[in-house]
Short mmCIF file of C-alpha atoms in Angstrom, two decimals:
data_model
loop_
_atom_site.label_atom_id
_atom_site.label_comp_id
_atom_site.label_asym_id
_atom_site.label_seq_id
_atom_site.Cartn_x
_atom_site.Cartn_y
_atom_site.Cartn_z
CA UNK T 1 -2.56 -21.73 21.91
CA UNK T 2 -1.66 -18.63 21.13
CA UNK T 3 1.39 -17.82 18.68
CA UNK T 4 1.73 -14.29 20.05
CA UNK T 5 4.71 -13.77 21.74
CA UNK T 6 5.35 -10.08 23.77
CA UNK T 7 8.52 -8.84 23.99
CA UNK T 8 9.97 -5.55 26.12
CA UNK T 9 12.45 -4.39 22.81
CA UNK T 10 12.06 -4.39 19.47
CA UNK T 11 12.80 -7.75 18.35
CA UNK T 12 12.99 -6.36 14.91
CA UNK T 13 14.64 -3.09 15.48
CA UNK T 14 18.04 -3.84 13.49
CA UNK T 15 16.33 -5.26 10.34
CA UNK T 16 14.17 -2.31 9.34
CA UNK T 17 16.82 -0.78 7.18
CA UNK T 18 15.60 -3.64 5.01
CA UNK T 19 13.35 -1.22 3.64
CA UNK T 20 16.14 0.51 2.05
CA UNK T 21 16.38 -2.19 -0.49
CA UNK T 22 13.80 -1.13 -2.68
CA UNK T 23 15.34 2.62 -3.39
CA UNK T 24 18.46 1.08 -3.87
CA UNK T 25 17.46 -1.13 -6.72
CA UNK T 26 18.12 1.55 -9.32
CA UNK T 27 21.00 2.87 -8.53
CA UNK T 28 22.77 -0.33 -8.27
CA UNK T 29 21.16 -1.22 -12.01
CA UNK T 30 22.79 2.07 -13.43
CA UNK T 31 25.87 1.00 -11.97
CA UNK T 32 25.49 -2.41 -13.10
CA UNK T 33 25.05 -0.80 -16.82
CA UNK T 34 28.01 1.56 -16.23
CA UNK T 35 30.09 -1.72 -15.92
CA UNK T 36 28.74 -3.37 -19.25
CA UNK T 37 25.84 -5.51 -18.17
CA UNK T 38 23.26 -7.00 -20.74
CA UNK T 39 20.20 -4.83 -21.14
CA UNK T 40 17.66 -7.58 -20.61
CA UNK T 41 19.30 -9.01 -17.19
CA UNK T 42 18.58 -4.63 -16.12
CA UNK T 43 15.30 -4.53 -17.82
CA UNK T 44 13.83 -7.70 -16.21
CA UNK T 45 15.76 -8.07 -12.56
CA UNK T 46 13.41 -5.14 -10.94
CA UNK T 47 10.36 -7.53 -11.22
CA UNK T 48 12.14 -10.26 -10.48
CA UNK T 49 13.20 -8.88 -7.70
CA UNK T 50 9.51 -8.14 -6.35
CA UNK T 51 7.89 -10.89 -8.17
CA UNK T 52 10.58 -13.76 -7.70
CA UNK T 53 12.66 -13.12 -4.69
CA UNK T 54 10.78 -11.43 -2.43
CA UNK T 55 8.10 -14.08 -2.25
CA UNK T 56 10.48 -17.00 -1.79
CA UNK T 57 12.31 -14.80 0.83
CA UNK T 58 8.57 -14.42 2.48
CA UNK T 59 8.14 -18.37 2.77
CA UNK T 60 11.60 -19.01 3.60
CA UNK T 61 11.78 -16.64 6.62
CA UNK T 62 8.28 -17.62 7.58
CA UNK T 63 5.87 -15.40 10.00
CA UNK T 64 6.36 -13.24 12.18
CA UNK T 65 4.04 -13.25 15.36
CA UNK T 66 6.25 -11.15 18.03
CA UNK T 67 4.05 -8.19 19.50
CA UNK T 68 5.33 -5.62 21.93
CA UNK T 69 3.95 -5.01 25.46
CA UNK T 70 2.35 -2.16 25.99
CA UNK T 71 5.09 -0.42 28.31
CA UNK T 72 7.38 -1.04 25.21
CA UNK T 73 5.08 0.48 22.24
CA UNK T 74 4.69 3.27 24.33
CA UNK T 75 8.64 3.63 24.50
CA UNK T 76 9.17 2.80 20.84
CA UNK T 77 6.61 5.46 19.94
CA UNK T 78 9.15 8.49 21.11
CA UNK T 79 12.13 6.60 19.86
CA UNK T 80 13.53 9.17 16.92
CA UNK T 81 15.24 6.21 15.34
CA UNK T 82 12.07 5.00 13.49
CA UNK T 83 11.18 8.82 12.38
CA UNK T 84 14.97 9.32 11.17
CA UNK T 85 14.41 5.74 9.14
CA UNK T 86 11.56 7.15 7.55
CA UNK T 87 13.08 10.90 7.12
CA UNK T 88 15.96 8.80 5.33
CA UNK T 89 14.03 6.94 3.00
CA UNK T 90 12.24 9.31 0.89
CA UNK T 91 15.64 11.34 -0.15
CA UNK T 92 16.31 7.82 -1.14
CA UNK T 93 13.57 7.18 -3.27
CA UNK T 94 14.32 10.23 -4.99
CA UNK T 95 17.68 9.20 -5.78
CA UNK T 96 16.31 5.82 -7.15
CA UNK T 97 13.76 7.89 -9.11
CA UNK T 98 16.68 9.84 -10.78
CA UNK T 99 18.86 7.19 -11.06
CA UNK T 100 16.15 5.21 -13.03
CA UNK T 101 15.89 8.16 -15.40
CA UNK T 102 19.70 8.39 -16.10
CA UNK T 103 19.76 4.26 -16.78
CA UNK T 104 16.60 4.55 -18.80
CA UNK T 105 18.15 7.76 -20.92
CA UNK T 106 21.65 6.08 -21.16
CA UNK T 107 20.37 2.57 -21.75
CA UNK T 108 19.98 0.91 -25.46
CA UNK T 109 17.12 -0.52 -24.60
CA UNK T 110 14.49 -2.12 -27.13
CA UNK T 111 11.08 -1.07 -26.59
CA UNK T 112 10.20 -4.02 -25.11
CA UNK T 113 13.25 -3.58 -22.73
CA UNK T 114 11.87 -0.15 -21.72
CA UNK T 115 8.64 -1.27 -21.17
CA UNK T 116 10.16 -3.92 -18.95
CA UNK T 117 12.27 -1.52 -17.02
CA UNK T 118 9.80 1.00 -16.56
CA UNK T 119 6.95 -1.52 -15.30
CA UNK T 120 9.53 -3.38 -12.77
CA UNK T 121 11.31 -0.36 -11.27
CA UNK T 122 7.64 1.45 -11.16
CA UNK T 123 6.59 -1.26 -9.31
CA UNK T 124 9.48 -1.04 -6.70
CA UNK T 125 9.09 2.57 -6.24
CA UNK T 126 5.57 2.05 -5.82
CA UNK T 127 6.58 1.16 -2.23
CA UNK T 128 7.48 4.56 -1.34
CA UNK T 129 3.76 5.28 -0.46
CA UNK T 130 3.81 2.85 2.35
CA UNK T 131 6.49 5.59 3.88
CA UNK T 132 4.18 8.48 2.74
CA UNK T 133 1.25 6.84 4.17
CA UNK T 134 3.06 6.29 7.48
CA UNK T 135 4.02 10.30 7.68
CA UNK T 136 0.85 11.31 6.59
CA UNK T 137 -0.82 10.13 9.35
CA UNK T 138 1.97 11.69 11.93
CA UNK T 139 1.03 14.96 13.39
CA UNK T 140 3.95 16.82 13.05
CA UNK T 141 3.65 19.17 10.08
CA UNK T 142 7.10 18.39 8.94
CA UNK T 143 6.13 14.63 8.22
CA UNK T 144 3.17 15.51 6.65
CA UNK T 145 4.91 17.82 4.30
CA UNK T 146 7.70 14.87 3.54
CA UNK T 147 4.54 12.69 2.97
CA UNK T 148 3.76 15.16 0.35
CA UNK T 149 6.95 15.36 -1.07
CA UNK T 150 7.43 11.63 -1.48
CA UNK T 151 3.70 10.99 -3.12
CA UNK T 152 4.94 14.10 -5.78
CA UNK T 153 7.93 11.66 -7.09
CA UNK T 154 5.00 9.17 -8.46
CA UNK T 155 2.75 12.38 -9.31
CA UNK T 156 -0.21 10.52 -6.46
CA UNK T 157 -0.39 13.70 -4.81
CA UNK T 158 -3.90 13.04 -3.92
CA UNK T 159 -3.82 9.46 -1.87
CA UNK T 160 -3.10 11.95 1.42
CA UNK T 161 -6.32 13.64 1.32
CA UNK T 162 -8.43 10.56 0.23
CA UNK T 163 -6.84 7.67 2.46
CA UNK T 164 -6.95 9.90 5.67
CA UNK T 165 -9.97 11.78 5.16
CA UNK T 166 -12.14 9.41 2.78
CA UNK T 167 -10.36 5.82 3.72
CA UNK T 168 -10.72 5.56 7.21
CA UNK T 169 -14.13 6.73 7.71
CA UNK T 170 -15.97 4.71 5.28
CA UNK T 171 -13.45 1.49 4.67
CA UNK T 172 -15.13 -1.97 4.36
CA UNK T 173 -18.37 -0.17 3.03
CA UNK T 174 -19.36 -0.20 -0.49
CA UNK T 175 -18.98 3.76 -0.37
CA UNK T 176 -15.10 3.12 -0.35
CA UNK T 177 -13.71 2.76 -3.67
CA UNK T 178 -10.07 1.39 -1.91
CA UNK T 179 -12.25 -1.69 -0.09
CA UNK T 180 -12.49 -4.43 -2.85
CA UNK T 181 -15.66 -6.46 -3.16
CA UNK T 182 -16.51 -10.33 -3.15
CA UNK T 183 -15.89 -11.69 -6.75
CA UNK T 184 -14.26 -8.46 -8.03
CA UNK T 185 -11.26 -8.97 -10.32
CA UNK T 186 -7.96 -6.99 -9.72
CA UNK T 187 -8.91 -5.44 -13.13
CA UNK T 188 -12.54 -4.47 -12.57
CA UNK T 189 -11.58 -2.91 -9.21
CA UNK T 190 -8.49 -1.13 -10.48
CA UNK T 191 -11.67 0.81 -12.93
CA UNK T 192 -13.33 1.40 -10.02
CA UNK T 193 -10.68 2.44 -7.54
CA UNK T 194 -8.41 4.74 -9.60
CA UNK T 195 -10.92 7.19 -10.57
CA UNK T 196 -13.05 7.04 -7.39
CA UNK T 197 -10.03 7.97 -5.00
CA UNK T 198 -9.51 10.92 -7.53
CA UNK T 199 -12.99 11.96 -7.18
CA UNK T 200 -12.97 11.62 -3.68
CA UNK T 201 -9.68 13.44 -3.04
CA UNK T 202 -11.01 16.46 -5.02
CA UNK T 203 -14.71 16.16 -3.24
CA UNK T 204 -13.11 16.26 0.48
CA UNK T 205 -10.20 19.26 -0.48
CA UNK T 206 -12.97 21.15 -1.83
CA UNK T 207 -15.24 20.46 1.45
CA UNK T 208 -12.37 21.50 3.54
CA UNK T 209 -11.57 24.72 1.59
CA UNK T 210 -15.17 25.37 1.57
CA UNK T 211 -15.31 25.80 5.35
CA UNK T 212 -12.58 27.51 5.93
CA UNK T 213 -14.43 30.32 3.31
CA UNK T 214 -11.33 29.52 0.45
CA UNK T 215 -12.20 29.48 -3.04
CA UNK T 216 -10.58 26.12 -4.93
CA UNK T 217 -7.62 28.09 -6.57
CA UNK T 218 -6.28 28.95 -3.36
CA UNK T 219 -2.66 28.77 -2.32
CA UNK T 220 -4.17 26.76 0.40
CA UNK T 221 -5.48 23.93 -2.22
CA UNK T 222 -3.37 20.87 -0.86
CA UNK T 223 -4.22 19.22 -3.99
CA UNK T 224 -3.07 21.78 -6.16
CA UNK T 225 -0.03 22.08 -4.37
CA UNK T 226 1.07 18.48 -4.50
CA UNK T 227 0.55 18.52 -8.25
CA UNK T 228 2.27 21.73 -8.71
CA UNK T 229 5.42 19.59 -7.17
CA UNK T 230 4.85 17.45 -9.23
CA UNK T 231 5.06 19.40 -12.07
CA UNK T 232 8.40 21.10 -10.94
CA UNK T 233 9.79 17.59 -10.68
CA UNK T 234 8.84 16.67 -14.92
CA UNK T 235 10.40 20.38 -15.41
CA UNK T 236 13.61 18.98 -13.71
CA UNK T 237 13.79 15.67 -15.42
CA UNK T 238 13.12 17.17 -18.68
CA UNK T 239 16.25 19.44 -17.95
CA UNK T 240 18.39 16.71 -17.05
CA UNK T 241 17.15 13.86 -19.37
CA UNK T 242 15.14 15.72 -22.30
CA UNK T 243 11.65 14.41 -23.91
CA UNK T 244 12.72 10.78 -23.68
CA UNK T 245 12.07 10.80 -19.97
CA UNK T 246 8.39 12.06 -20.47
CA UNK T 247 6.91 8.67 -21.38
CA UNK T 248 9.18 7.21 -18.89
CA UNK T 249 7.64 9.31 -15.96
CA UNK T 250 4.13 8.93 -17.15
CA UNK T 251 4.23 5.16 -17.27
CA UNK T 252 6.45 5.05 -14.52
CA UNK T 253 3.58 6.41 -12.41
CA UNK T 254 0.98 4.89 -14.04
CA UNK T 255 2.48 1.35 -13.08
CA UNK T 256 2.83 2.58 -9.32
CA UNK T 257 -0.72 3.53 -9.23
CA UNK T 258 -1.83 0.66 -10.65
CA UNK T 259 0.52 -1.02 -8.11
CA UNK T 260 -0.98 0.98 -4.87
CA UNK T 261 -4.12 -0.17 -6.46
CA UNK T 262 -3.19 -4.01 -5.75
CA UNK T 263 -2.04 -3.36 -2.32
CA UNK T 264 -5.48 -1.51 -1.23
CA UNK T 265 -7.49 -4.70 -3.10
CA UNK T 266 -5.42 -7.30 -0.48
CA UNK T 267 -6.19 -4.81 2.33
CA UNK T 268 -10.06 -5.20 2.72
CA UNK T 269 -11.21 -7.57 0.13
CA UNK T 270 -14.86 -8.79 0.37
CA UNK T 271 -14.87 -7.56 4.10
CA UNK T 272 -18.16 -5.62 5.14
CA UNK T 273 -19.23 -3.36 8.19
CA UNK T 274 -22.99 -4.13 8.74
CA UNK T 275 -25.36 -1.78 9.56
CA UNK T 276 -27.07 -2.97 13.03
CA UNK T 277 -30.11 -1.20 14.88
CA UNK T 278 -29.58 1.56 11.64
CA UNK T 279 -26.04 2.18 12.41
CA UNK T 280 -22.92 1.23 11.03
CA UNK T 281 -20.73 -0.62 13.21
CA UNK T 282 -17.75 0.84 13.84
CA UNK T 283 -14.33 -0.79 12.14
CA UNK T 284 -12.72 -3.24 14.03
CA UNK T 285 -9.76 -5.52 13.10
CA UNK T 286 -11.88 -8.11 11.68
CA UNK T 287 -12.76 -5.77 8.57
CA UNK T 288 -9.15 -5.63 7.61
CA UNK T 289 -6.43 -8.62 6.46
CA UNK T 290 -3.44 -8.91 7.82
CA UNK T 291 -0.04 -10.65 6.69
CA UNK T 292 2.49 -12.16 9.36
CA UNK T 293 5.81 -12.73 6.84
CA UNK T 294 8.47 -11.25 8.20
CA UNK T 295 10.30 -10.32 5.53
CA UNK T 296 7.65 -8.53 3.80
CA UNK T 297 6.64 -6.84 6.74
CA UNK T 298 9.99 -5.53 6.82
CA UNK T 299 10.04 -4.17 3.63
CA UNK T 300 6.74 -2.51 3.81
CA UNK T 301 7.09 -1.33 7.09
CA UNK T 302 4.37 -3.23 8.73
CA UNK T 303 1.70 -2.32 6.48
CA UNK T 304 0.69 -6.00 6.56
CA UNK T 305 -0.08 -5.80 9.93
CA UNK T 306 -3.34 -3.62 8.74
CA UNK T 307 -5.89 -4.60 11.21
CA UNK T 308 -4.49 -3.19 14.35
CA UNK T 309 -3.40 0.30 11.69
CA UNK T 310 -7.24 0.38 11.20
CA UNK T 311 -8.02 0.20 14.65
CA UNK T 312 -5.11 2.47 15.98
CA UNK T 313 -4.43 5.00 12.69
CA UNK T 314 -2.19 7.26 14.80
CA UNK T 315 0.16 4.14 16.20
CA UNK T 316 3.71 3.92 14.75
CA UNK T 317 4.71 1.21 12.30
CA UNK T 318 7.27 -0.18 14.32
CA UNK T 319 4.62 -0.66 17.13
CA UNK T 320 1.66 -2.22 15.34
CA UNK T 321 0.92 -5.59 16.79
CA UNK T 322 -0.26 -8.59 15.17
CA UNK T 323 -3.89 -9.78 16.19
CA UNK T 324 -5.12 -12.79 16.43
CA UNK T 325 -8.44 -14.20 15.35
CA UNK T 326 -8.43 -11.45 12.27
CA UNK T 327 -8.40 -12.41 8.78
CA UNK T 328 -5.50 -13.28 7.74
CA UNK T 329 -3.69 -13.56 4.19
CA UNK T 330 -1.99 -16.55 2.99
CA UNK T 331 0.99 -14.75 1.82
CA UNK T 332 2.99 -11.50 1.74
CA UNK T 333 1.95 -8.83 -0.34
CA UNK T 334 4.51 -9.69 -3.58
CA UNK T 335 3.52 -13.36 -3.17
CA UNK T 336 -0.35 -12.03 -3.11
CA UNK T 337 0.15 -9.37 -6.06
CA UNK T 338 1.44 -13.25 -8.53
CA UNK T 339 -2.14 -14.62 -7.38
CA UNK T 340 -4.53 -11.49 -8.35
CA UNK T 341 -2.75 -10.87 -11.63
CA UNK T 342 -4.68 -14.49 -12.49
CA UNK T 343 -8.20 -13.75 -10.87
CA UNK T 344 -9.10 -17.31 -10.88
CA UNK T 345 -6.11 -18.39 -8.68
CA UNK T 346 -7.18 -15.39 -6.46
CA UNK T 347 -10.97 -16.15 -5.98
CA UNK T 348 -9.99 -19.85 -5.91
CA UNK T 349 -7.44 -19.27 -2.71
CA UNK T 350 -9.15 -16.11 -1.08
CA UNK T 351 -12.89 -16.99 -1.30
CA UNK T 352 -13.20 -19.93 0.70
CA UNK T 353 -10.87 -17.71 3.36
CA UNK T 354 -12.97 -15.05 3.18
CA UNK T 355 -15.83 -17.25 3.99
CA UNK T 356 -14.20 -18.58 6.87
CA UNK T 357 -13.03 -15.27 8.02
CA UNK T 358 -16.90 -14.26 8.23
CA UNK T 359 -18.27 -17.26 9.59
CA UNK T 360 -20.21 -17.76 6.23
CA UNK T 361 -22.53 -14.93 7.39
CA UNK T 362 -23.26 -13.04 4.09
CA UNK T 363 -23.94 -9.38 5.97
CA UNK T 364 -20.70 -9.45 6.36
CA UNK T 365 -19.74 -10.06 2.69
CA UNK T 366 -19.03 -6.73 0.97
CA UNK T 367 -20.83 -7.88 -2.51
CA UNK T 368 -20.48 -6.44 -6.22
CA UNK T 369 -24.15 -6.05 -6.00
CA UNK T 370 -25.86 -5.65 -2.59
CA UNK T 371 -29.08 -7.68 -3.66
CA UNK T 372 -26.18 -10.89 -3.55
CA UNK T 373 -26.99 -10.90 0.30
CA UNK T 374 -30.20 -12.20 0.15
CA UNK T 375 -29.80 -14.88 -1.96
CA UNK T 376 -25.96 -15.98 -1.66
CA UNK T 377 -25.72 -19.22 -0.06
CA UNK T 378 -22.06 -20.14 1.00
CA UNK T 379 -20.56 -23.48 -0.09
CA UNK T 380 -20.78 -26.10 2.81
CA UNK T 381 -16.93 -26.70 4.19
CA UNK T 382 -15.79 -30.04 3.26
CA UNK T 383 -15.50 -32.19 6.15
CA UNK T 384 -13.14 -35.49 6.82
CA UNK T 385 -14.79 -38.78 6.07
#
């Protein structure tokens, strides 16, 4: 029996502003610091909210299998409400970053407290990439420029180039650094994905410039423009808060990058597009993991309906559908983050799900070593009695 229900209006419309909770964390903590809140509470609260409160909220609220009809999705694509949300949330994150910098500069943090706060608020601010991801897929030049500014806030300006040009082409293959492999821990994946996406973005931008007859040091180089925006931001922060803010910004950026890597780790874990009759099969819904948990889908602007995103990359977040009979994750992204940080737990939970999703077919598994496909013997599923 199908769990999906079809709706003619957006049943989540009034709840999408939940996405503004993340950029509001730092301003609220700055206010709490002004009112005399304890430093340990200020330092620990961001991590507690994302890794504690969000997973609990996911499981208390539950999953959401409501989809829109084709006519409703078409109407929503032209509804300015959703684009205005995206446009408003980027400056909200900018305010959040400045508030976090002010708090870090003003609070009497110990070294441990400073590291804890910076790590936690960086995880919270990494959700900004989801907004940049949405705007970066838009056709309007203004949206793409706003996406670039959003990425500059965390020094991640190469993401748009790599994701839009490379990832959607090579997803769920060994050629894609952002597709994690069977038995690959988050830590091993990060060592491959972070430099791999960086190199991929440089190579893609170099090819684009060469096709236009332009040199690398051209004003048309999108990567150089993005990195220049980040450097300009650093200059402003140094002028406002002094040199103490430089280590904060660097660690904030590095942790945000790792958080994005963690999100990538969940999206295609172990899934592989086969070679059929000498050609790579097209990317389909079966090559992405999705999650139906309502709260984190609101917080992450439907990123977790990832199968539909790869099937319809230009479809706006509000219109993405839950696709039945595709790989489904056991939790929302915050809960998955908790699992993957302890690889034995991740493998114990996810490897059986992966094998079931691919019908125990080793040709559909993205192995760390291709030779494993020839010798792999999937565990026999347990049966009752």
